[in-house]
Amino acid sequence: MSKAIQCEAIEPLLSGFLDDELSQSESQRVALHLKRCEKCSALLAELETVHTDLKETLHEQSGHTAAEIEQLDKLLNDKPSKWLGTTAWLLVILGALVVGGYAIWELGLALWQDTSQPVWLRASIAALYLGFAGLFVMVLRQRIKSLKTDKYRKVKL
Ligand SMILES: [Zn+2]
């Protein structure tokens, strides 16, 4: 077998040789050839460099992405933004309750005190107040629950 033909047979195996994917006899054949063939040795060294570079690049990329995700996660879940979120929520709820409640209260009280209004309307106003109080309690409970869940999540992590 001439050397050139040997090289042709060995070259396709080099990548597998590098990754330990060859059978024992194939691997031995490649190793034996490499000892005697500078050309294939150089090719293997080149392949090795490419492989290492590729692995490092992949590793860097995945490391980079994981770090970025972690950073983004921190940014979204850090204390100030959580605190801001909770405060904003409370402000919206409180503002809506005060403004809405005041308007409804004023209107309701006027209608409620106006005994000339039909009973169904006055009963509806009472129902509205009760329903509103119920909603308020529900929202409050949900907020408290989600705060508790957040705490639990933090402990789990
Ligand atoms: Zn060779």
Short mmCIF file of C-alpha atoms and ligand atoms in Angstrom, two decimals:
data_model
loop_
_atom_site.label_atom_id
_atom_site.label_comp_id
_atom_site.label_asym_id
_atom_site.label_seq_id
_atom_site.Cartn_x
_atom_site.Cartn_y
_atom_site.Cartn_z
CA MET A 1 0.00 0.00 0.00
CA SER A 2 1.52 3.32 -1.03
CA LYS A 3 1.70 6.07 1.51
CA ALA A 4 -0.66 8.35 -0.37
CA ILE A 5 -3.36 5.68 -0.40
CA GLN A 6 -2.76 5.06 3.29
CA CYS A 7 -3.25 8.77 3.95
CA GLU A 8 -6.50 8.74 2.02
CA ALA A 9 -7.71 5.93 4.22
CA ILE A 10 -6.54 7.58 7.41
CA GLU A 11 -7.73 11.13 6.85
CA PRO A 12 -11.46 10.43 7.25
CA LEU A 13 -10.69 8.65 10.53
CA LEU A 14 -8.77 11.52 12.09
CA SER A 15 -11.81 13.35 13.40
CA GLY A 16 -13.10 10.15 14.97
CA PHE A 17 -9.64 9.47 16.36
CA LEU A 18 -9.72 12.84 18.06
CA ASP A 19 -13.11 12.16 19.59
CA ASP A 20 -12.32 8.56 20.64
CA GLU A 21 -15.03 7.31 18.35
CA LEU A 22 -12.98 4.67 16.53
CA SER A 23 -12.78 0.99 17.24
CA GLN A 24 -9.60 -0.22 18.90
CA SER A 25 -8.15 -1.63 15.68
CA GLU A 26 -8.97 1.53 13.71
CA SER A 27 -7.50 3.69 16.40
CA GLN A 28 -4.32 1.60 16.47
CA ARG A 29 -4.05 1.81 12.70
CA VAL A 30 -4.37 5.62 12.81
CA ALA A 31 -1.84 5.93 15.64
CA LEU A 32 0.60 3.74 13.79
CA HIS A 33 0.22 5.76 10.60
CA LEU A 34 0.58 9.06 12.46
CA LYS A 35 3.94 7.97 13.82
CA ARG A 36 5.23 7.56 10.32
CA CYS A 37 3.37 10.31 8.48
CA GLU A 38 4.10 13.96 9.09
CA LYS A 39 1.34 15.11 6.79
CA CYS A 40 -1.39 13.33 8.73
CA SER A 41 0.15 14.33 12.06
CA ALA A 42 0.00 17.95 10.97
CA LEU A 43 -3.58 17.47 9.84
CA LEU A 44 -4.47 15.95 13.21
CA ALA A 45 -2.83 18.85 15.03
CA GLU A 46 -4.84 21.24 12.88
CA LEU A 47 -8.04 19.36 13.56
CA GLU A 48 -7.25 19.38 17.25
CA THR A 49 -6.82 23.16 17.22
CA VAL A 50 -10.11 23.63 15.41
CA HIS A 51 -11.82 21.25 17.80
CA THR A 52 -10.45 22.99 20.86
CA ASP A 53 -11.34 26.41 19.48
CA LEU A 54 -14.82 25.21 18.66
CA LYS A 55 -15.30 23.75 22.11
CA GLU A 56 -14.00 26.88 23.76
CA THR A 57 -16.21 29.05 21.60
CA LEU A 58 -19.24 26.94 22.41
CA HIS A 59 -18.35 26.94 26.06
CA GLU A 60 -17.83 30.68 26.08
CA GLN A 61 -21.09 31.22 24.28
CA SER A 62 -23.11 29.07 26.61
CA GLY A 63 -21.35 30.56 29.60
CA HIS A 64 -22.05 33.99 28.26
CA THR A 65 -25.70 33.28 27.68
CA ALA A 66 -26.19 31.70 31.08
CA ALA A 67 -24.55 34.69 32.72
CA GLU A 68 -26.67 37.07 30.70
CA ILE A 69 -29.85 35.22 31.59
CA GLU A 70 -28.85 35.26 35.22
CA GLN A 71 -28.16 38.97 35.01
CA LEU A 72 -31.49 39.61 33.32
CA ASP A 73 -33.16 37.48 35.94
CA LYS A 74 -31.50 39.50 38.66
CA LEU A 75 -32.49 42.72 36.96
CA LEU A 76 -36.11 41.63 36.76
CA ASN A 77 -36.23 40.10 40.20
CA ASP A 78 -33.97 42.30 42.24
CA LYS A 79 -35.35 43.93 45.33
CA PRO A 80 -35.85 47.48 43.98
CA SER A 81 -37.90 46.34 40.99
CA LYS A 82 -39.95 43.95 43.11
CA TRP A 83 -40.47 46.65 45.66
CA LEU A 84 -41.40 49.08 42.89
CA GLY A 85 -43.81 46.56 41.40
CA THR A 86 -45.52 45.95 44.69
CA THR A 87 -45.66 49.65 45.52
CA ALA A 88 -46.99 50.53 42.08
CA TRP A 89 -49.65 47.87 42.43
CA LEU A 90 -50.68 49.10 45.84
CA LEU A 91 -50.76 52.71 44.62
CA VAL A 92 -52.94 51.78 41.65
CA ILE A 93 -55.29 49.74 43.82
CA LEU A 94 -55.44 52.35 46.56
CA GLY A 95 -55.89 55.20 44.10
CA ALA A 96 -58.64 53.38 42.25
CA LEU A 97 -60.31 52.45 45.52
CA VAL A 98 -60.19 55.96 46.92
CA VAL A 99 -61.30 57.74 43.74
CA GLY A 100 -63.80 55.10 42.68
CA GLY A 101 -64.95 54.50 46.22
CA TYR A 102 -65.45 58.19 46.88
CA ALA A 103 -67.50 58.67 43.69
CA ILE A 104 -69.60 55.60 44.36
CA TRP A 105 -69.96 56.50 48.02
CA GLU A 106 -71.12 60.03 47.23
CA LEU A 107 -73.53 58.88 44.56
CA GLY A 108 -74.69 55.90 46.58
CA LEU A 109 -75.19 57.88 49.74
CA ALA A 110 -77.20 60.48 47.87
CA LEU A 111 -79.37 57.81 46.29
CA TRP A 112 -79.52 55.72 49.50
CA GLN A 113 -80.65 58.70 51.57
CA ASP A 114 -83.16 59.72 48.96
CA THR A 115 -86.12 57.72 50.23
CA SER A 116 -88.07 58.66 47.16
CA GLN A 117 -85.84 56.28 45.18
CA PRO A 118 -87.30 52.81 44.51
CA VAL A 119 -86.32 50.00 46.85
CA TRP A 120 -84.64 47.96 44.10
CA LEU A 121 -82.24 50.82 43.40
CA ARG A 122 -81.35 51.25 47.07
CA ALA A 123 -80.91 47.50 47.45
CA SER A 124 -78.67 47.50 44.37
CA ILE A 125 -76.51 50.19 45.94
CA ALA A 126 -76.17 48.13 49.10
CA ALA A 127 -75.22 45.11 46.95
CA LEU A 128 -72.68 47.23 45.09
CA TYR A 129 -71.05 48.27 48.35
CA LEU A 130 -70.91 44.71 49.62
CA GLY A 131 -69.53 43.47 46.31
CA PHE A 132 -66.93 46.19 46.30
CA ALA A 133 -65.85 45.32 49.82
CA GLY A 134 -65.65 41.67 48.76
CA LEU A 135 -63.46 42.53 45.77
CA PHE A 136 -61.20 44.62 47.96
CA VAL A 137 -60.72 41.76 50.39
CA MET A 138 -60.11 39.35 47.48
CA VAL A 139 -57.46 41.55 45.89
CA LEU A 140 -55.82 42.06 49.26
CA ARG A 141 -55.76 38.32 49.89
CA GLN A 142 -54.26 37.67 46.45
CA ARG A 143 -51.52 40.22 47.04
CA ILE A 144 -50.68 38.72 50.43
CA LYS A 145 -50.72 35.21 48.95
CA SER A 146 -48.41 36.17 46.08
CA LEU A 147 -46.05 37.87 48.50
CA LYS A 148 -45.92 34.67 50.52
CA THR A 149 -45.27 32.64 47.36
CA ASP A 150 -42.44 34.99 46.41
CA LYS A 151 -40.86 34.46 49.78
CA TYR A 152 -41.26 30.71 49.42
CA ARG A 153 -39.70 30.80 45.95
CA LYS A 154 -36.74 32.75 47.24
CA VAL A 155 -36.15 30.17 49.96
CA LYS A 156 -36.42 27.33 47.42
CA LEU A 157 -33.85 28.96 45.13
ZN ZN B 1 -0.60 10.13 6.12
#
